């Protein structure tokens, strides 16, 4: 078991010049550079991009469907990394309602879990294949109000790691917390990101 060291890659606009920021969370076995490459396909050229990197390139050791205890202390440490990164973005003058959270796979699960545990108005939450974390998810574990935050959750209909039932449970919980959730299930998409998914995200969040 392990905790995370602070490793953050910055890209895009400097924090002190940008009006919006995006916190990017990579998947298992991936890196900050990998998630930044994905974002080159989104219309976020004037954003500050903040990409933490997980120790050993994994945010937590087990499946996101395992009990939370099995993923400790790495899970709590990863959530703390996000909390401190958002605090630093706020200190640079960018309010939370101008901060997007985006993640893929493990990073998508982490983005959703952090947001649900810290519900408030975000600029948006983009979960590319993921769901809330735990052996089972219960509404009573999540408090707060998203105040109409737009959330995108995308997944393939035959993803071997992310069952559709967990995506649907996540959508239901976030909607009950006043999030405006767009859930997209893509046919024949394995564990990955499709061009259509990127297009859907751009249309939902980044088309003026």
mmCIF file of C-alpha atoms in Angstrom:
data_model
loop_
_atom_site.group_PDB
_atom_site.id
_atom_site.type_symbol
_atom_site.label_atom_id
_atom_site.label_comp_id
_atom_site.label_asym_id
_atom_site.label_seq_id
_atom_site.Cartn_x
_atom_site.Cartn_y
_atom_site.Cartn_z
ATOM 1 C CA UNK A 1 0.000 0.000 0.000
ATOM 2 C CA UNK A 2 1.185 3.538 -0.659
ATOM 3 C CA UNK A 3 0.413 7.234 -0.586
ATOM 4 C CA UNK A 4 1.020 9.695 -3.398
ATOM 5 C CA UNK A 5 3.859 12.139 -3.743
ATOM 6 C CA UNK A 6 2.926 15.498 -5.219
ATOM 7 C CA UNK A 7 3.835 15.464 -8.916
ATOM 8 C CA UNK A 8 1.953 17.939 -11.112
ATOM 9 C CA UNK A 9 2.479 18.799 -14.764
ATOM 10 C CA UNK A 10 1.264 22.221 -15.900
ATOM 11 C CA UNK A 11 0.305 23.100 -19.463
ATOM 12 C CA UNK A 12 -1.868 25.521 -21.387
ATOM 13 C CA UNK A 13 -2.265 29.087 -20.152
ATOM 14 C CA UNK A 14 -0.403 30.168 -17.001
ATOM 15 C CA UNK A 15 -2.655 30.025 -13.946
ATOM 16 C CA UNK A 16 -2.306 33.737 -13.274
ATOM 17 C CA UNK A 17 -3.463 34.575 -16.820
ATOM 18 C CA UNK A 18 -6.212 32.019 -17.373
ATOM 19 C CA UNK A 19 -9.868 32.529 -16.513
ATOM 20 C CA UNK A 20 -10.646 28.801 -16.523
ATOM 21 C CA UNK A 21 -8.702 25.754 -15.400
ATOM 22 C CA UNK A 22 -8.991 22.042 -16.004
ATOM 23 C CA UNK A 23 -7.731 19.420 -13.572
ATOM 24 C CA UNK A 24 -6.823 16.259 -15.492
ATOM 25 C CA UNK A 25 -6.646 12.776 -13.973
ATOM 26 C CA UNK A 26 -5.027 9.983 -15.979
ATOM 27 C CA UNK A 27 -5.927 6.304 -16.001
ATOM 28 C CA UNK A 28 -4.230 3.255 -14.494
ATOM 29 C CA UNK A 29 -0.755 2.713 -15.876
ATOM 30 C CA UNK A 30 -0.882 6.007 -17.715
ATOM 31 C CA UNK A 31 0.671 9.429 -17.078
ATOM 32 C CA UNK A 32 0.053 13.155 -16.966
ATOM 33 C CA UNK A 33 1.438 13.473 -20.484
ATOM 34 C CA UNK A 34 -1.050 10.894 -21.756
ATOM 35 C CA UNK A 35 -4.091 12.727 -20.393
ATOM 36 C CA UNK A 36 -2.742 16.035 -21.686
ATOM 37 C CA UNK A 37 -2.521 14.462 -25.148
ATOM 38 C CA UNK A 38 -6.216 13.557 -24.980
ATOM 39 C CA UNK A 39 -7.087 17.145 -24.134
ATOM 40 C CA UNK A 40 -5.423 18.435 -27.307
ATOM 41 C CA UNK A 41 -8.623 17.266 -29.036
ATOM 42 C CA UNK A 42 -10.811 19.552 -26.894
ATOM 43 C CA UNK A 43 -11.368 23.273 -27.434
ATOM 44 C CA UNK A 44 -9.552 24.403 -24.293
ATOM 45 C CA UNK A 45 -6.655 26.432 -25.700
ATOM 46 C CA UNK A 46 -7.150 29.298 -23.245
ATOM 47 C CA UNK A 47 -7.367 27.064 -20.171
ATOM 48 C CA UNK A 48 -4.757 26.423 -17.519
ATOM 49 C CA UNK A 49 -4.218 22.652 -17.536
ATOM 50 C CA UNK A 50 -3.181 20.931 -14.315
ATOM 51 C CA UNK A 51 -2.330 17.226 -14.506
ATOM 52 C CA UNK A 52 -1.248 15.428 -11.324
ATOM 53 C CA UNK A 53 0.614 12.159 -11.793
ATOM 54 C CA UNK A 54 -0.055 9.170 -9.576
ATOM 55 C CA UNK A 55 2.750 7.423 -7.753
ATOM 56 C CA UNK A 56 3.502 4.187 -9.658
ATOM 57 C CA UNK A 57 1.032 5.553 -12.270
ATOM 58 C CA UNK A 58 -1.973 4.137 -10.402
ATOM 59 C CA UNK A 59 -4.330 6.149 -8.220
ATOM 60 C CA UNK A 60 -5.446 3.145 -6.157
ATOM 61 C CA UNK A 61 -4.382 -0.508 -6.318
ATOM 62 C CA UNK A 62 -7.638 -2.455 -6.758
ATOM 63 C CA UNK A 63 -10.679 -2.134 -8.998
ATOM 64 C CA UNK A 64 -12.930 0.843 -8.313
ATOM 65 C CA UNK A 65 -15.602 -1.784 -7.546
ATOM 66 C CA UNK A 66 -13.618 -3.083 -4.562
ATOM 67 C CA UNK A 67 -14.387 -1.855 -1.066
ATOM 68 C CA UNK A 68 -12.919 1.540 -0.281
ATOM 69 C CA UNK A 69 -10.871 -0.052 2.495
ATOM 70 C CA UNK A 70 -9.057 -2.260 -0.013
ATOM 71 C CA UNK A 71 -7.877 0.832 -1.882
ATOM 72 C CA UNK A 72 -6.553 2.696 1.142
ATOM 73 C CA UNK A 73 -4.443 4.650 1.890
ATOM 74 C CA UNK A 74 -3.856 5.405 -1.808
ATOM 75 C CA UNK A 75 -7.476 6.441 -2.457
ATOM 76 C CA UNK A 76 -7.616 9.004 0.347
ATOM 77 C CA UNK A 77 -4.187 10.269 -0.668
ATOM 78 C CA UNK A 78 -5.348 10.703 -4.281
ATOM 79 C CA UNK A 79 -8.442 12.615 -3.162
ATOM 80 C CA UNK A 80 -6.188 14.835 -1.066
ATOM 81 C CA UNK A 81 -4.023 15.565 -4.124
ATOM 82 C CA UNK A 82 -7.132 16.843 -5.920
ATOM 83 C CA UNK A 83 -8.232 18.913 -2.928
ATOM 84 C CA UNK A 84 -4.880 20.652 -2.659
ATOM 85 C CA UNK A 85 -4.638 21.201 -6.427
ATOM 86 C CA UNK A 86 -8.042 22.904 -6.453
ATOM 87 C CA UNK A 87 -7.005 25.043 -3.478
ATOM 88 C CA UNK A 88 -3.899 26.172 -5.375
ATOM 89 C CA UNK A 89 -6.001 26.996 -8.445
ATOM 90 C CA UNK A 90 -8.350 29.018 -6.234
ATOM 91 C CA UNK A 91 -5.397 30.853 -4.706
ATOM 92 C CA UNK A 92 -4.282 31.822 -8.221
ATOM 93 C CA UNK A 93 -7.607 33.618 -8.639
ATOM 94 C CA UNK A 94 -9.722 31.016 -10.450
ATOM 95 C CA UNK A 95 -12.917 30.140 -8.552
ATOM 96 C CA UNK A 96 -14.187 26.574 -8.396
ATOM 97 C CA UNK A 97 -17.091 27.415 -10.701
ATOM 98 C CA UNK A 98 -14.458 28.021 -13.401
ATOM 99 C CA UNK A 99 -12.688 24.692 -12.803
ATOM 100 C CA UNK A 100 -13.362 21.564 -14.860
ATOM 101 C CA UNK A 101 -12.515 18.077 -13.612
ATOM 102 C CA UNK A 102 -11.692 15.578 -16.354
ATOM 103 C CA UNK A 103 -10.548 12.007 -15.994
ATOM 104 C CA UNK A 104 -10.235 8.767 -17.905
ATOM 105 C CA UNK A 105 -10.829 5.335 -16.363
ATOM 106 C CA UNK A 106 -9.308 5.383 -12.849
ATOM 107 C CA UNK A 107 -9.034 9.138 -13.216
ATOM 108 C CA UNK A 108 -12.705 9.398 -14.222
ATOM 109 C CA UNK A 109 -13.717 7.417 -11.140
ATOM 110 C CA UNK A 110 -11.536 9.644 -8.994
ATOM 111 C CA UNK A 111 -12.970 12.843 -10.505
ATOM 112 C CA UNK A 112 -16.531 11.658 -9.893
ATOM 113 C CA UNK A 113 -15.780 10.484 -6.360
ATOM 114 C CA UNK A 114 -14.035 13.713 -5.387
ATOM 115 C CA UNK A 115 -16.801 15.857 -6.854
ATOM 116 C CA UNK A 116 -19.571 13.847 -5.181
ATOM 117 C CA UNK A 117 -17.806 14.109 -1.813
ATOM 118 C CA UNK A 118 -17.262 17.841 -2.370
ATOM 119 C CA UNK A 119 -20.376 18.865 -4.259
ATOM 120 C CA UNK A 120 -20.569 22.509 -5.262
ATOM 121 C CA UNK A 121 -20.775 24.466 -8.499
ATOM 122 C CA UNK A 122 -17.980 23.373 -10.868
ATOM 123 C CA UNK A 123 -17.483 24.534 -14.447
ATOM 124 C CA UNK A 124 -18.049 20.919 -15.439
ATOM 125 C CA UNK A 125 -17.124 17.311 -14.722
ATOM 126 C CA UNK A 126 -16.059 15.046 -17.573
ATOM 127 C CA UNK A 127 -15.799 11.338 -16.781
ATOM 128 C CA UNK A 128 -14.505 9.320 -19.719
ATOM 129 C CA UNK A 129 -15.381 5.785 -18.592
ATOM 130 C CA UNK A 130 -15.929 5.639 -14.855
ATOM 131 C CA UNK A 131 -18.275 5.688 -11.891
ATOM 132 C CA UNK A 132 -18.386 6.321 -8.170
ATOM 133 C CA UNK A 133 -15.967 4.230 -6.129
ATOM 134 C CA UNK A 134 -16.773 1.362 -3.770
ATOM 135 C CA UNK A 135 -18.142 -2.155 -3.538
ATOM 136 C CA UNK A 136 -21.560 -0.523 -3.527
ATOM 137 C CA UNK A 137 -22.563 3.121 -3.723
ATOM 138 C CA UNK A 138 -25.150 4.671 -1.432
ATOM 139 C CA UNK A 139 -26.751 8.075 -1.737
ATOM 140 C CA UNK A 140 -26.342 8.742 2.001
ATOM 141 C CA UNK A 141 -22.550 8.715 1.583
ATOM 142 C CA UNK A 142 -22.705 11.850 -0.567
ATOM 143 C CA UNK A 143 -23.940 15.238 0.609
ATOM 144 C CA UNK A 144 -24.125 18.665 -0.942
ATOM 145 C CA UNK A 145 -25.516 20.409 -3.988
ATOM 146 C CA UNK A 146 -23.922 20.650 -7.427
ATOM 147 C CA UNK A 147 -26.063 23.729 -8.161
ATOM 148 C CA UNK A 148 -26.672 22.704 -11.751
ATOM 149 C CA UNK A 149 -23.104 21.652 -12.615
ATOM 150 C CA UNK A 150 -22.993 19.928 -16.003
ATOM 151 C CA UNK A 151 -21.572 16.398 -15.830
ATOM 152 C CA UNK A 152 -20.661 14.141 -18.744
ATOM 153 C CA UNK A 153 -20.282 10.397 -18.166
ATOM 154 C CA UNK A 154 -19.334 8.299 -21.178
ATOM 155 C CA UNK A 155 -18.757 4.541 -21.358
ATOM 156 C CA UNK A 156 -18.802 1.645 -23.778
ATOM 157 C CA UNK A 157 -21.628 -0.865 -23.644
ATOM 158 C CA UNK A 158 -19.194 -3.768 -23.326
ATOM 159 C CA UNK A 159 -16.452 -2.216 -21.211
ATOM 160 C CA UNK A 160 -14.757 -5.045 -19.262
ATOM 161 C CA UNK A 161 -13.845 -2.805 -16.320
ATOM 162 C CA UNK A 162 -16.805 -0.439 -15.908
ATOM 163 C CA UNK A 163 -20.229 -2.121 -15.711
ATOM 164 C CA UNK A 164 -23.174 -0.125 -17.016
ATOM 165 C CA UNK A 165 -25.079 -0.596 -13.764
ATOM 166 C CA UNK A 166 -22.420 1.417 -11.917
ATOM 167 C CA UNK A 167 -22.568 4.170 -14.532
ATOM 168 C CA UNK A 168 -26.353 4.298 -14.109
ATOM 169 C CA UNK A 169 -26.112 4.323 -10.301
ATOM 170 C CA UNK A 170 -23.609 7.169 -10.489
ATOM 171 C CA UNK A 171 -25.836 9.180 -12.802
ATOM 172 C CA UNK A 172 -28.807 8.731 -10.460
ATOM 173 C CA UNK A 173 -26.872 9.871 -7.389
ATOM 174 C CA UNK A 174 -25.396 12.927 -9.093
ATOM 175 C CA UNK A 175 -28.802 13.933 -10.469
ATOM 176 C CA UNK A 176 -30.237 13.698 -6.956
ATOM 177 C CA UNK A 177 -27.543 16.199 -5.925
ATOM 178 C CA UNK A 178 -28.725 18.717 -8.549
ATOM 179 C CA UNK A 179 -26.159 17.917 -11.241
ATOM 180 C CA UNK A 180 -27.206 18.113 -14.890
ATOM 181 C CA UNK A 181 -25.876 14.760 -16.078
ATOM 182 C CA UNK A 182 -25.406 13.705 -19.686
ATOM 183 C CA UNK A 183 -24.836 9.949 -19.794
ATOM 184 C CA UNK A 184 -23.635 8.534 -23.113
ATOM 185 C CA UNK A 185 -23.259 4.809 -23.742
ATOM 186 C CA UNK A 186 -21.320 3.985 -26.903
ATOM 187 C CA UNK A 187 -21.975 0.709 -28.749
ATOM 188 C CA UNK A 188 -19.053 -1.647 -29.309
ATOM 189 C CA UNK A 189 -16.603 0.660 -27.534
ATOM 190 C CA UNK A 190 -13.967 -1.233 -25.541
ATOM 191 C CA UNK A 191 -12.082 0.357 -22.654
ATOM 192 C CA UNK A 192 -11.023 3.548 -24.384
ATOM 193 C CA UNK A 193 -12.093 6.905 -25.789
ATOM 194 C CA UNK A 194 -13.761 7.299 -29.172
ATOM 195 C CA UNK A 195 -13.783 10.227 -31.583
ATOM 196 C CA UNK A 196 -17.542 10.472 -31.073
ATOM 197 C CA UNK A 197 -17.069 10.800 -27.321
ATOM 198 C CA UNK A 198 -14.588 13.653 -27.771
ATOM 199 C CA UNK A 199 -17.002 15.312 -30.190
ATOM 200 C CA UNK A 200 -19.846 14.976 -27.686
ATOM 201 C CA UNK A 201 -17.743 16.544 -24.930
ATOM 202 C CA UNK A 202 -16.768 19.461 -27.161
ATOM 203 C CA UNK A 203 -20.409 20.056 -28.099
ATOM 204 C CA UNK A 204 -21.608 19.921 -24.495
ATOM 205 C CA UNK A 205 -18.948 22.132 -22.922
ATOM 206 C CA UNK A 206 -16.685 23.868 -25.407
ATOM 207 C CA UNK A 207 -18.719 25.068 -28.382
ATOM 208 C CA UNK A 208 -19.532 28.762 -28.216
#
